[in-house]
CSV table of C-alpha atoms in Angstrom, one decimal:
chain,number,residue,atom,x,y,z
Y,281,MET,CA,-17.8,-39.6,28.2
Y,282,LYS,CA,-18.8,-43.1,29.4
Y,283,ASN,CA,-15.8,-43.6,31.8
Y,284,TYR,CA,-16.0,-40.0,33.0
Y,285,LYS,CA,-19.7,-40.2,33.6
Y,286,SER,CA,-19.3,-43.4,35.6
Y,287,PHE,CA,-16.9,-41.7,38.0
Y,288,TYR,CA,-19.7,-39.3,39.0
Y,289,THR,CA,-22.5,-42.0,39.1
Y,290,LYS,CA,-21.2,-45.5,39.6
Y,291,LYS,CA,-18.4,-45.0,42.1
Y,292,TYR,CA,-18.3,-43.2,45.4
Y,293,TRP,CA,-17.9,-39.6,44.3
Y,294,TYR,CA,-21.4,-38.5,45.5
Y,295,GLU,CA,-21.4,-40.4,48.8
Y,296,ASN,CA,-17.9,-39.4,49.8
Y,297,THR,CA,-18.4,-35.8,48.9
Y,298,TYR,CA,-21.8,-35.7,50.7
Y,299,ASN,CA,-20.3,-37.2,53.8
Y,300,SER,CA,-17.4,-34.6,53.8
Y,301,LEU,CA,-19.6,-31.6,52.8
Y,302,GLY,CA,-22.9,-32.0,54.4
Y,303,SER,CA,-26.0,-30.1,53.4
Y,304,GLU,CA,-25.6,-26.8,55.2
Y,305,TRP,CA,-24.5,-25.2,51.9
Y,306,LEU,CA,-27.9,-25.8,50.4
Y,307,ILE,CA,-29.9,-25.1,53.5
Y,308,GLY,CA,-27.9,-21.9,54.0
Y,309,SER,CA,-28.2,-20.8,50.4
Y,310,LEU,CA,-32.0,-21.1,50.6
Y,311,ASN,CA,-32.1,-19.2,53.8
Y,312,LYS,CA,-29.9,-16.5,52.4
Y,313,LEU,CA,-32.0,-16.2,49.3
Y,314,SER,CA,-35.0,-15.7,51.6
Y,315,GLU,CA,-33.1,-12.9,53.5
Y,316,LEU,CA,-32.2,-11.3,50.1
Y,317,GLY,CA,-35.9,-11.3,49.1
Y,318,LYS,CA,-35.2,-13.7,46.2
Y,319,LEU,CA,-37.1,-16.6,47.7
Y,320,ASN,CA,-40.3,-16.8,49.7
Y,321,LEU,CA,-39.8,-19.9,51.9
Y,322,ASP,CA,-43.6,-20.3,52.5
Y,323,ASN,CA,-44.8,-23.2,50.2
Y,324,TYR,CA,-41.8,-22.8,47.9
Y,325,THR,CA,-41.2,-25.3,45.1
Y,326,LEU,CA,-37.7,-26.6,44.4
Y,327,VAL,CA,-36.6,-28.7,41.3
Y,328,ASN,CA,-33.4,-30.6,40.6
Y,329,LEU,CA,-33.4,-32.5,37.3
Y,330,SER,CA,-29.9,-33.9,37.9
Y,331,ALA,CA,-30.0,-34.7,41.6
Y,332,ASN,CA,-27.9,-37.8,41.5
Y,333,ARG,CA,-28.6,-39.4,45.0
Y,334,GLY,CA,-30.7,-36.5,46.2
Y,335,TYR,CA,-29.4,-36.5,49.7
Y,336,TYR,CA,-28.7,-32.7,49.9
Y,337,GLU,CA,-32.3,-32.0,48.8
Y,338,TRP,CA,-33.8,-34.4,51.3
Y,339,ASP,CA,-31.9,-32.7,54.2
Y,340,ALA,CA,-33.0,-29.3,53.0
Y,341,TYR,CA,-36.6,-30.4,52.7
Y,342,ASN,CA,-36.6,-31.7,56.3
Y,343,SER,CA,-34.9,-28.6,57.6
Y,344,HIS,CA,-37.7,-26.5,55.9
Y,345,LYS,CA,-40.6,-28.8,56.5
Y,346,SER,CA,-42.4,-26.2,58.6
Y,347,TYR,CA,-42.6,-24.0,55.5
Y,348,ASN,CA,-44.5,-26.7,53.6
Y,349,PRO,CA,-42.1,-26.8,50.5
Y,350,THR,CA,-42.5,-29.1,47.5
Y,351,TYR,CA,-39.5,-30.8,45.9
Y,352,TYR,CA,-39.2,-32.6,42.6
Y,353,LEU,CA,-36.0,-34.7,41.9
Y,354,GLY,CA,-34.9,-36.5,38.8
Y,355,ASP,CA,-31.7,-37.7,37.2
Y,356,ILE,CA,-30.5,-38.9,33.8
Y,357,ILE,CA,-29.7,-42.2,35.4
Y,358,ALA,CA,-32.8,-43.0,37.4
Y,359,GLU,CA,-31.2,-45.8,39.4
Y,360,ASP,CA,-29.1,-43.1,41.1
Y,361,LEU,CA,-32.2,-42.2,43.0
Y,362,LYS,CA,-32.7,-45.8,44.1
Y,363,ASP,CA,-32.0,-44.9,47.7
Y,364,LYS,CA,-35.1,-42.8,48.0
Y,365,LYS,CA,-34.9,-41.4,51.4
Y,366,GLY,CA,-38.0,-39.2,50.9
Y,367,GLU,CA,-40.1,-41.9,49.2
Y,368,GLY,CA,-43.7,-41.8,50.6
Y,369,ASP,CA,-43.6,-38.2,51.6
Y,370,GLU,CA,-46.5,-36.5,49.8
Y,371,SER,CA,-44.5,-33.3,49.0
Y,372,PHE,CA,-41.1,-34.9,48.1
Y,373,HIS,CA,-41.4,-36.3,44.6
Y,374,TYR,CA,-39.1,-38.5,42.5
Y,375,LEU,CA,-39.6,-38.1,38.8
Y,376,GLU,CA,-40.2,-41.4,37.0
Y,377,GLY,CA,-37.7,-42.8,34.5
Y,378,ASN,CA,-34.4,-41.4,33.3
Y,379,THR,CA,-34.7,-37.6,33.2
Y,380,ASP,CA,-32.7,-35.9,30.4
Y,381,ALA,CA,-32.8,-32.3,31.6
Y,382,THR,CA,-32.1,-31.0,28.1
Y,383,LYS,CA,-35.2,-32.6,26.8
Y,384,PHE,CA,-37.5,-32.4,29.8
Y,385,ASP,CA,-41.2,-31.9,29.2
Y,386,THR,CA,-42.0,-29.1,31.6
Y,387,SER,CA,-45.7,-30.0,31.4
Y,388,ASN,CA,-44.8,-33.0,33.6
Y,389,LEU,CA,-44.8,-30.7,36.6
Y,390,LYS,CA,-48.0,-29.2,37.8
Y,391,GLU,CA,-46.4,-26.1,39.2
Y,392,LYS,CA,-43.6,-23.6,38.4
Y,393,ALA,CA,-40.4,-23.8,40.3
Y,394,ASP,CA,-39.3,-21.0,42.7
Y,395,VAL,CA,-35.7,-22.3,42.6
Y,396,ILE,CA,-33.9,-24.9,40.4
Y,397,VAL,CA,-30.8,-26.5,41.8
Y,398,ASP,CA,-28.1,-27.4,39.4
Y,399,CYS,CA,-24.9,-28.0,41.4
Y,400,LYS,CA,-22.4,-30.1,39.4
Y,401,GLY,CA,-25.4,-31.4,37.5
Y,402,ALA,CA,-26.8,-31.1,34.0
Y,403,LEU,CA,-25.5,-27.7,33.3
Y,404,TRP,CA,-22.0,-28.7,34.6
Y,405,HIS,CA,-21.9,-31.6,32.2
Y,406,GLN,CA,-23.2,-29.6,29.2
Y,407,LEU,CA,-20.6,-26.9,29.8
Y,408,LEU,CA,-17.8,-29.5,30.2
Y,409,GLU,CA,-18.8,-31.1,26.8
Y,410,TYR,CA,-19.3,-27.6,25.4
Y,411,ASP,CA,-22.5,-28.8,23.7
Y,412,LYS,CA,-23.8,-25.4,22.4
Y,413,ASN,CA,-27.2,-26.8,21.5
Y,414,GLY,CA,-27.4,-28.8,24.8
Y,415,ILE,CA,-26.6,-25.6,26.8
Y,416,THR,CA,-29.3,-23.7,25.0
Y,417,ASN,CA,-31.9,-26.5,25.3
Y,418,LEU,CA,-31.2,-26.9,29.0
Y,419,LEU,CA,-31.4,-23.2,29.8
Y,420,SER,CA,-34.7,-23.0,27.8
Y,421,VAL,CA,-36.1,-25.9,29.9
Y,422,TYR,CA,-35.1,-24.0,33.1
Y,423,ILE,CA,-36.7,-20.8,31.9
Y,424,ASN,CA,-39.9,-22.6,31.2
Y,425,LEU,CA,-39.8,-24.3,34.5
Y,426,LEU,CA,-39.2,-21.2,36.6
Y,427,ASN,CA,-41.9,-18.8,37.7
Y,428,ASP,CA,-41.3,-15.1,36.8
Y,429,ASP,CA,-39.3,-14.5,40.0
Y,430,GLY,CA,-37.6,-17.9,40.0
Y,431,ILE,CA,-33.8,-18.4,40.2
Y,432,LEU,CA,-31.2,-21.0,39.2
Y,433,LEU,CA,-28.9,-22.0,42.1
Y,434,ILE,CA,-25.4,-23.2,41.0
Y,435,ASP,CA,-22.1,-24.1,42.7
Y,436,CYS,CA,-19.7,-21.2,42.6
Y,437,TYR,CA,-16.1,-21.4,43.8
Y,438,THR,CA,-12.7,-20.8,42.2
Y,439,GLU,CA,-9.3,-22.4,42.5
Y,440,SER,CA,-5.9,-21.4,41.3
Y,441,LEU,CA,-4.2,-23.6,38.7
Y,442,ILE,CA,-1.9,-24.9,41.4
Y,443,GLU,CA,-4.8,-25.7,43.7
Y,444,MET,CA,-6.6,-27.4,40.8
Y,445,ILE,CA,-3.7,-29.7,39.9
Y,446,HIS,CA,-3.1,-30.5,43.6
Y,447,ASN,CA,-6.7,-31.4,44.2
Y,448,LEU,CA,-6.9,-33.6,41.1
Y,449,HIS,CA,-3.8,-35.5,42.1
Y,450,THR,CA,-5.1,-35.8,45.6
Y,451,TRP,CA,-8.2,-37.5,44.4
Y,452,LYS,CA,-6.1,-39.9,42.4
Y,453,GLU,CA,-3.6,-40.7,45.1
Y,454,GLU,CA,-6.2,-41.0,47.9
Y,455,LYS,CA,-8.6,-43.0,45.6
Y,456,TYR,CA,-11.5,-40.9,46.8
Y,457,ASN,CA,-13.7,-42.2,44.1
Y,458,THR,CA,-13.1,-46.0,44.6
Y,459,ARG,CA,-13.0,-46.2,48.4
Y,460,LYS,CA,-16.3,-46.0,50.3
Y,461,ASN,CA,-17.1,-44.0,53.4
Y,462,ILE,CA,-13.9,-42.0,53.6
Y,463,THR,CA,-13.3,-38.3,54.3
Y,464,VAL,CA,-12.6,-36.1,51.3
Y,465,SER,CA,-10.3,-33.1,51.9
Y,466,CYS,CA,-10.9,-31.2,48.6
Y,467,PHE,CA,-13.1,-31.1,45.5
Y,468,GLY,CA,-12.0,-33.2,42.6
Y,469,GLU,CA,-13.6,-31.0,39.9
Y,470,ASN,CA,-14.1,-27.4,39.1
Y,471,SER,CA,-17.4,-25.6,39.7
Y,472,THR,CA,-20.2,-24.8,37.3
Y,473,TYR,CA,-19.3,-21.1,37.7
Y,474,PHE,CA,-15.7,-21.9,36.5
Y,475,PHE,CA,-17.0,-23.4,33.3
Y,476,LEU,CA,-19.4,-20.5,32.7
Y,477,TYR,CA,-16.6,-18.1,33.2
Y,478,GLN,CA,-14.4,-19.9,30.7
Y,479,LEU,CA,-17.2,-20.1,28.2
Y,480,ASN,CA,-18.3,-16.5,28.2
Y,481,VAL,CA,-17.0,-13.0,28.5
Y,482,PRO,CA,-15.9,-12.7,32.2
Y,483,ASP,CA,-17.5,-9.3,32.7
Y,484,PHE,CA,-20.9,-10.6,31.4
Y,485,ILE,CA,-20.8,-13.7,33.6
Y,486,ASN,CA,-19.9,-11.7,36.7
Y,487,GLU,CA,-22.7,-9.3,35.9
Y,488,ILE,CA,-25.4,-12.0,35.9
Y,489,ASN,CA,-23.9,-14.3,38.5
Y,490,ASN,CA,-24.7,-13.4,42.1
Y,491,PRO,CA,-22.5,-15.1,44.7
Y,492,ILE,CA,-24.2,-16.0,48.0
Y,493,LYS,CA,-22.3,-15.3,51.1
Y,494,LEU,CA,-22.6,-18.4,53.3
Y,495,ASN,CA,-21.7,-18.3,56.9
Y,496,MET,CA,-21.4,-22.0,57.6
Y,497,ILE,CA,-20.2,-23.3,60.9
Y,498,SER,CA,-19.9,-26.9,59.9
Y,499,ASN,CA,-16.8,-28.8,60.8
Y,500,LYS,CA,-16.9,-30.9,57.7
Y,501,PRO,CA,-13.7,-30.5,55.6
Y,502,LEU,CA,-15.4,-29.4,52.4
Y,503,SER,CA,-17.9,-26.9,53.9
Y,504,SER,CA,-15.4,-24.0,53.9
Y,505,LYS,CA,-14.5,-24.7,50.2
Y,506,MET,CA,-18.1,-24.7,48.9
Y,507,GLY,CA,-19.8,-21.7,47.4
Y,508,THR,CA,-23.0,-21.0,45.6
Y,509,SER,CA,-24.5,-18.3,43.5
Y,510,TYR,CA,-27.8,-17.6,41.7
Y,511,ILE,CA,-28.9,-16.4,38.3
Y,512,THR,CA,-32.3,-14.9,37.7
Y,513,LYS,CA,-34.8,-16.1,35.1
Y,514,GLU,CA,-34.3,-12.9,33.1
Y,515,ASP,CA,-30.5,-13.3,33.1
Y,516,LEU,CA,-30.8,-16.9,32.0
Y,517,THR,CA,-32.5,-15.5,28.8
Y,518,SER,CA,-29.5,-13.2,28.4
Y,519,LEU,CA,-27.2,-16.2,28.9
Y,520,ILE,CA,-28.9,-18.0,26.0
Y,521,LEU,CA,-28.5,-15.1,23.7
Y,522,LYS,CA,-24.8,-14.7,24.7
Y,523,ASN,CA,-24.2,-18.4,24.1
Y,524,THR,CA,-25.9,-18.1,20.6
Y,525,GLU,CA,-23.7,-15.0,19.8
Y,526,LEU,CA,-20.4,-16.6,20.5
Y,527,SER,CA,-18.1,-16.5,17.5
Y,528,CYS,CA,-16.9,-19.6,15.7
Y,529,CYS,CA,-13.3,-18.7,16.6
Y,530,HIS,CA,-14.2,-18.3,20.3
Y,531,PHE,CA,-16.2,-21.6,20.2
Y,532,LYS,CA,-13.3,-23.6,18.8
Y,533,LEU,CA,-10.8,-22.0,21.2
Y,534,VAL,CA,-12.9,-22.7,24.3
Y,535,LYS,CA,-13.9,-26.2,23.1
Y,536,LYS,CA,-10.2,-27.1,22.6
Y,537,PHE,CA,-9.4,-25.9,26.2
Y,538,LEU,CA,-12.4,-27.8,27.7
Y,539,LYS,CA,-11.5,-30.9,25.7
Y,540,TYR,CA,-8.0,-30.9,27.2
Y,541,HIS,CA,-9.4,-30.2,30.6
Y,542,LYS,CA,-11.9,-33.1,30.3
Y,543,LYS,CA,-9.1,-35.5,29.3
Y,544,TRP,CA,-7.0,-34.3,32.2
Y,545,GLN,CA,-9.8,-35.0,34.7
Y,546,GLU,CA,-10.7,-38.3,33.1
Y,547,LYS,CA,-7.1,-39.5,33.5
Y,548,ILE,CA,-7.1,-38.5,37.2
Y,549,HIS,CA,-10.6,-39.8,38.1
Y,550,THR,CA,-11.1,-43.0,36.2
Y,551,ASN,CA,-7.9,-44.8,37.3
């Protein structure tokens, strides 16, 4: 995991993806959630415990500043938040120290979250590792953090096997993770939704997962490829139960697939 984790934190994955994607996906998702009646933008609270650099959240916060939102950001490697664009703003908070989302003490926050953002963050990594206890612990933390009407926002897009292979090799050949300030033409990893789909019964996941239709007009190359979805607090509880009920046979089969998938991505991304 060490080399694979370093790809997402120590090299230029985040910066190059951010520069090629922009933050309209997050701003648009929050606005759409408001239109759907799932999020009241007035004085809302957003939490991301695996925010990496936190640039998307800072952009969204500034876009919504007139609504007086409150943001809390953390990361398992606190130094990833060293470029604190929002430092000093009274309503944009960086959690102190390394934040392990699976063990987060929810009493550290004074208020409940209206929306938790986990896009290729803690849940993505727990699913890739297929850490059954880690998944359960993380979802339990999220449930405790959310208010009764709160939601979890995740990244949600699918690729064919051919597209997946092409994109992984593109990342390797173009050295997207080792060259700074370059334009990225495709994602180098699957979405959180993809791993949830592989882990669980597809019909169940599609029942609790609610895709958000984004009408982005950005010219950035990754904007048309990005998608998001939300899961309600109630359905997160159902997801925990489903994760607990998975048979030993299913567990071993999926873990074998994800282990192979992980080694495949490691080989591509850490060269």
